[in-house]
Amino acid sequence: METTILHSDLSVEWMSHKRSKNAFVTTTNASLSFGTFPKNNAHWPELEIRLKVGFAGFGRARSGAFGVRHIYEKHSKEIGITCPSQVSGYIESIITDGATVIVDTVKDENAVLVIESKTGLVILRLSKDKTYYDIISAYDRKPHPGTVIAMIKQA
């Protein structure tokens, strides 16, 4: 059974315990899905986009970083949030109608998938079991290089 954490339960104190890195974090509406990766003109499957508590990473390059811990610990000042519970709302402000989906095969041989809007961008990767996309990072808008393969259309 998958562990789920309500976004509103995430605090600096809770995050300091370094637990539950693979637990899913809800949206502000208590859903696990931040949307669906859209039909595209490449080989990427249409699957839900999900967020995990994650890991802040290690070393200067933050190797292995992903999820809320990484976004909060590395990008909170840049994106203007003061608590880990605000990460879900920030991601929701990016994954909106008209956001572009970009694939960047130069940065990673397995391809970096980016959802970019005027608010910022979200970096995704296909889960190990290939049943959803993991949100790796989210930060302020910096045009990301790559090829546009789709646009987000919310239901």
Tab-separated table of N, CA, C and O in Angstrom, residues 30-97:
chain	number	residue	atom	x	y	z
A	30	ALA	N	-6.383	17.471	-2.230
A	30	ALA	CA	-6.237	16.135	-1.638
A	30	ALA	C	-6.221	15.002	-2.667
A	30	ALA	O	-6.501	13.858	-2.337
A	31	SER	N	-5.874	15.296	-3.901
A	31	SER	CA	-5.736	14.281	-4.943
A	31	SER	C	-4.267	13.876	-5.039
A	31	SER	O	-3.379	14.646	-4.688
A	32	LEU	N	-4.009	12.678	-5.536
A	32	LEU	CA	-2.630	12.261	-5.793
A	32	LEU	C	-2.135	12.766	-7.147
A	32	LEU	O	-0.945	12.846	-7.385
A	33	SER	N	-3.047	13.104	-8.033
A	33	SER	CA	-2.685	13.473	-9.394
A	33	SER	C	-2.581	14.981	-9.577
A	33	SER	O	-3.527	15.716	-9.301
A	34	PHE	N	-1.427	15.413	-10.091
A	34	PHE	CA	-1.226	16.816	-10.424
A	34	PHE	C	-1.595	17.077	-11.878
A	34	PHE	O	-1.339	18.141	-12.406
A	35	GLY	N	-2.199	16.087	-12.506
A	35	GLY	CA	-2.594	16.183	-13.903
A	35	GLY	C	-2.136	14.939	-14.642
A	35	GLY	O	-1.559	14.024	-14.058
A	36	THR	N	-2.387	14.929	-15.930
A	36	THR	CA	-1.984	13.806	-16.768
A	36	THR	C	-1.019	14.305	-17.822
A	36	THR	O	-1.263	15.327	-18.467
A	37	PHE	N	0.081	13.594	-17.976
A	37	PHE	CA	1.027	13.905	-19.032
A	37	PHE	C	0.277	13.731	-20.341
A	37	PHE	O	-0.341	12.703	-20.584
A	38	PRO	N	0.287	14.746	-21.201
A	38	PRO	CA	-0.595	14.738	-22.369
A	38	PRO	C	-0.139	13.831	-23.513
A	38	PRO	O	1.031	13.456	-23.615
A	39	LYS	N	-1.118	13.557	-24.375
A	39	LYS	CA	-0.808	12.890	-25.633
A	39	LYS	C	0.233	13.752	-26.336
A	39	LYS	O	0.148	14.977	-26.310
A	40	ASN	N	1.224	13.105	-26.946
A	40	ASN	CA	2.317	13.868	-27.531
A	40	ASN	C	2.813	13.223	-28.814
A	40	ASN	O	2.436	12.105	-29.137
A	41	ASN	N	3.635	13.958	-29.522
A	41	ASN	CA	4.146	13.478	-30.801
A	41	ASN	C	5.477	12.744	-30.634
A	41	ASN	O	6.257	12.645	-31.571
A	42	ALA	N	5.717	12.240	-29.438
A	42	ALA	CA	6.903	11.440	-29.140
A	42	ALA	C	6.425	10.122	-28.530
A	42	ALA	O	5.245	9.792	-28.600
A	43	HIS	N	7.294	9.385	-27.922
A	43	HIS	CA	6.951	8.064	-27.396
A	43	HIS	C	6.534	8.051	-25.925
A	43	HIS	O	6.385	6.989	-25.335
A	44	TRP	N	6.310	9.201	-25.316
A	44	TRP	CA	6.028	9.271	-23.880
A	44	TRP	C	4.572	8.916	-23.588
A	44	TRP	O	3.659	9.467	-24.192
A	45	PRO	N	4.343	8.013	-22.633
A	45	PRO	CA	2.974	7.576	-22.329
A	45	PRO	C	2.155	8.643	-21.597
A	45	PRO	O	2.699	9.482	-20.884
A	46	GLU	N	0.849	8.580	-21.778
A	46	GLU	CA	-0.080	9.464	-21.081
A	46	GLU	C	-0.346	8.848	-19.702
A	46	GLU	O	-1.075	7.869	-19.599
A	47	LEU	N	0.280	9.420	-18.684
A	47	LEU	CA	0.163	8.903	-17.318
A	47	LEU	C	-0.012	10.061	-16.339
A	47	LEU	O	0.305	11.207	-16.659
A	48	GLU	N	-0.479	9.739	-15.125
A	48	GLU	CA	-0.612	10.748	-14.085
A	48	GLU	C	0.748	11.299	-13.680
A	48	GLU	O	1.766	10.603	-13.770
A	49	ILE	N	0.715	12.532	-13.186
A	49	ILE	CA	1.905	13.196	-12.654
A	49	ILE	C	1.743	13.241	-11.140
A	49	ILE	O	0.704	13.700	-10.639
A	50	ARG	N	2.745	12.728	-10.413
A	50	ARG	CA	2.659	12.650	-8.954
A	50	ARG	C	3.899	13.248	-8.292
A	50	ARG	O	4.960	13.324	-8.886
A	51	LEU	N	3.715	13.616	-7.036
A	51	LEU	CA	4.772	14.224	-6.225
A	51	LEU	C	5.042	13.347	-5.012
A	51	LEU	O	4.105	12.835	-4.391
A	52	LYS	N	6.308	13.175	-4.666
A	52	LYS	CA	6.690	12.426	-3.464
A	52	LYS	C	7.371	13.364	-2.469
A	52	LYS	O	7.829	14.446	-2.830
A	53	VAL	N	7.454	12.919	-1.225
A	53	VAL	CA	8.170	13.678	-0.198
A	53	VAL	C	9.601	13.895	-0.649
A	53	VAL	O	10.119	14.993	-0.600
A	54	GLY	N	10.264	12.839	-1.110
A	54	GLY	CA	11.553	12.969	-1.755
A	54	GLY	C	12.765	13.054	-0.861
A	54	GLY	O	12.737	12.734	0.321
A	55	PHE	N	13.843	13.518	-1.483
A	55	PHE	CA	15.173	13.538	-0.887
A	55	PHE	C	15.859	14.821	-1.340
A	55	PHE	O	15.787	15.182	-2.517
A	56	ALA	N	16.515	15.492	-0.413
A	56	ALA	CA	17.166	16.769	-0.736
A	56	ALA	C	18.396	16.602	-1.621
A	56	ALA	O	18.823	17.541	-2.269
A	57	GLY	N	18.963	15.400	-1.670
A	57	GLY	CA	20.154	15.152	-2.466
A	57	GLY	C	21.397	15.245	-1.609
A	57	GLY	O	21.352	15.645	-0.449
A	58	PHE	N	22.520	14.840	-2.183
A	58	PHE	CA	23.769	14.913	-1.437
A	58	PHE	C	24.844	15.546	-2.295
A	58	PHE	O	24.787	15.512	-3.522
A	59	GLY	N	25.789	16.161	-1.617
A	59	GLY	CA	26.885	16.823	-2.314
A	59	GLY	C	26.459	18.146	-2.923
A	59	GLY	O	25.292	18.535	-2.895
A	60	ARG	N	27.426	18.815	-3.465
A	60	ARG	CA	27.190	20.132	-4.055
A	60	ARG	C	26.192	20.079	-5.214
A	60	ARG	O	25.397	20.984	-5.424
A	61	ALA	N	26.223	18.990	-5.978
A	61	ALA	CA	25.338	18.856	-7.135
A	61	ALA	C	23.958	18.316	-6.756
A	61	ALA	O	23.109	18.140	-7.622
A	62	ARG	N	23.742	18.044	-5.474
A	62	ARG	CA	22.459	17.507	-4.992
A	62	ARG	C	22.085	16.216	-5.715
A	62	ARG	O	20.933	16.034	-6.160
A	63	SER	N	23.032	15.319	-5.847
A	63	SER	CA	22.797	14.042	-6.530
A	63	SER	C	21.666	13.265	-5.870
A	63	SER	O	21.580	13.195	-4.644
A	64	GLY	N	20.809	12.704	-6.688
A	64	GLY	CA	19.698	11.895	-6.203
A	64	GLY	C	18.506	12.691	-5.688
A	64	GLY	O	17.546	12.123	-5.179
A	65	ALA	N	18.536	13.998	-5.825
A	65	ALA	CA	17.477	14.851	-5.281
A	65	ALA	C	16.179	14.711	-6.067
A	65	ALA	O	16.195	14.532	-7.284
A	66	PHE	N	15.049	14.785	-5.333
A	66	PHE	CA	13.731	14.785	-5.972
A	66	PHE	C	12.669	15.174	-4.963
A	66	PHE	O	12.892	15.131	-3.756
A	67	GLY	N	11.512	15.547	-5.454
A	67	GLY	CA	10.327	15.752	-4.633
A	67	GLY	C	10.309	17.016	-3.795
A	67	GLY	O	11.083	17.950	-4.001
A	68	VAL	N	9.392	17.021	-2.826
A	68	VAL	CA	9.159	18.192	-1.975
A	68	VAL	C	10.429	18.607	-1.240
A	68	VAL	O	10.747	19.794	-1.184
A	69	ARG	N	11.143	17.642	-0.666
A	69	ARG	CA	12.355	18.008	0.085
A	69	ARG	C	13.329	18.782	-0.790
A	69	ARG	O	13.867	19.800	-0.372
A	70	HIS	N	13.565	18.293	-1.984
A	70	HIS	CA	14.497	18.983	-2.882
A	70	HIS	C	13.970	20.363	-3.270
A	70	HIS	O	14.697	21.357	-3.190
A	71	ILE	N	12.723	20.418	-3.677
A	71	ILE	CA	12.144	21.698	-4.122
A	71	ILE	C	12.193	22.720	-2.998
A	71	ILE	O	12.629	23.855	-3.190
A	72	TYR	N	11.796	22.309	-1.798
A	72	TYR	CA	11.775	23.247	-0.678
A	72	TYR	C	13.197	23.651	-0.261
A	72	TYR	O	13.489	24.838	-0.116
A	73	GLU	N	14.071	22.673	-0.087
A	73	GLU	CA	15.395	22.984	0.434
A	73	GLU	C	16.283	23.728	-0.565
A	73	GLU	O	17.097	24.542	-0.174
A	74	LYS	N	16.121	23.486	-1.847
A	74	LYS	CA	16.977	24.147	-2.827
A	74	LYS	C	16.341	25.385	-3.458
A	74	LYS	O	17.034	26.342	-3.775
A	75	HIS	N	15.024	25.381	-3.663
A	75	HIS	CA	14.396	26.434	-4.469
A	75	HIS	C	13.391	27.320	-3.733
A	75	HIS	O	12.782	28.176	-4.355
A	76	SER	N	13.191	27.133	-2.425
A	76	SER	CA	12.127	27.874	-1.723
A	76	SER	C	12.275	29.393	-1.830
A	76	SER	O	11.293	30.090	-2.080
A	77	LYS	N	13.459	29.910	-1.653
A	77	LYS	CA	13.649	31.369	-1.735
A	77	LYS	C	13.358	31.872	-3.145
A	77	LYS	O	12.696	32.883	-3.330
A	78	GLU	N	13.859	31.149	-4.119
A	78	GLU	CA	13.684	31.528	-5.526
A	78	GLU	C	12.212	31.544	-5.946
A	78	GLU	O	11.790	32.406	-6.707
A	79	ILE	N	11.420	30.594	-5.427
A	79	ILE	CA	10.016	30.517	-5.837
A	79	ILE	C	9.072	31.197	-4.853
A	79	ILE	O	7.863	31.225	-5.074
A	80	GLY	N	9.623	31.736	-3.769
A	80	GLY	CA	8.833	32.546	-2.845
A	80	GLY	C	7.924	31.768	-1.910
A	80	GLY	O	6.828	32.237	-1.605
A	81	ILE	N	8.373	30.610	-1.463
A	81	ILE	CA	7.570	29.863	-0.491
A	81	ILE	C	8.322	29.808	0.842
A	81	ILE	O	9.548	29.863	0.874
A	82	THR	N	7.559	29.689	1.933
A	82	THR	CA	8.165	29.702	3.262
A	82	THR	C	7.927	28.423	4.049
A	82	THR	O	8.400	28.297	5.170
A	83	CYS	N	7.192	27.479	3.462
A	83	CYS	CA	6.883	26.230	4.160
A	83	CYS	C	6.740	25.111	3.122
A	83	CYS	O	6.228	25.351	2.020
A	84	PRO	N	7.173	23.882	3.458
A	84	PRO	CA	7.036	22.769	2.513
A	84	PRO	C	5.596	22.513	2.069
A	84	PRO	O	5.365	22.020	0.965
A	85	SER	N	4.629	22.893	2.890
A	85	SER	CA	3.224	22.678	2.525
A	85	SER	C	2.808	23.506	1.310
A	85	SER	O	1.787	23.232	0.683
A	86	GLN	N	3.601	24.502	0.932
A	86	GLN	CA	3.277	25.362	-0.205
A	86	GLN	C	3.789	24.826	-1.543
A	86	GLN	O	3.449	25.360	-2.596
A	87	VAL	N	4.570	23.748	-1.522
A	87	VAL	CA	5.131	23.199	-2.754
A	87	VAL	C	4.028	22.728	-3.694
A	87	VAL	O	4.060	22.995	-4.899
A	88	SER	N	3.023	22.024	-3.181
A	88	SER	CA	1.938	21.518	-4.038
A	88	SER	C	1.252	22.646	-4.799
A	88	SER	O	1.000	22.538	-5.999
A	89	GLY	N	0.932	23.729	-4.109
A	89	GLY	CA	0.282	24.867	-4.763
A	89	GLY	C	1.152	25.483	-5.835
A	89	GLY	O	0.656	25.888	-6.894
A	90	TYR	N	2.455	25.561	-5.584
A	90	TYR	CA	3.362	26.106	-6.585
A	90	TYR	C	3.366	25.233	-7.837
A	90	TYR	O	3.274	25.738	-8.957
A	91	ILE	N	3.430	23.927	-7.648
A	91	ILE	CA	3.419	23.012	-8.803
A	91	ILE	C	2.104	23.141	-9.570
A	91	ILE	O	2.098	23.177	-10.799
A	92	GLU	N	0.998	23.241	-8.858
A	92	GLU	CA	-0.305	23.410	-9.516
A	92	GLU	C	-0.353	24.691	-10.345
A	92	GLU	O	-1.021	24.736	-11.373
A	93	SER	N	0.366	25.714	-9.910
A	93	SER	CA	0.360	26.976	-10.665
A	93	SER	C	1.142	26.858	-11.975
A	93	SER	O	0.980	27.687	-12.862
A	94	ILE	N	1.948	25.829	-12.106
A	94	ILE	CA	2.726	25.596	-13.329
A	94	ILE	C	1.989	24.661	-14.278
A	94	ILE	O	1.911	24.913	-15.482
A	95	ILE	N	1.458	23.572	-13.746
A	95	ILE	CA	0.799	22.560	-14.588
A	95	ILE	C	-0.631	23.023	-14.866
A	95	ILE	O	-1.582	22.621	-14.214
A	96	THR	N	-0.750	23.920	-15.828
A	96	THR	CA	-2.030	24.533	-16.183
A	96	THR	C	-2.229	24.457	-17.694
A	96	THR	O	-1.294	24.174	-18.441
A	97	ASP	N	-3.458	24.753	-18.117
A	97	ASP	CA	-3.747	24.785	-19.551
A	97	ASP	C	-2.742	25.665	-20.285
A	97	ASP	O	-2.459	26.788	-19.857
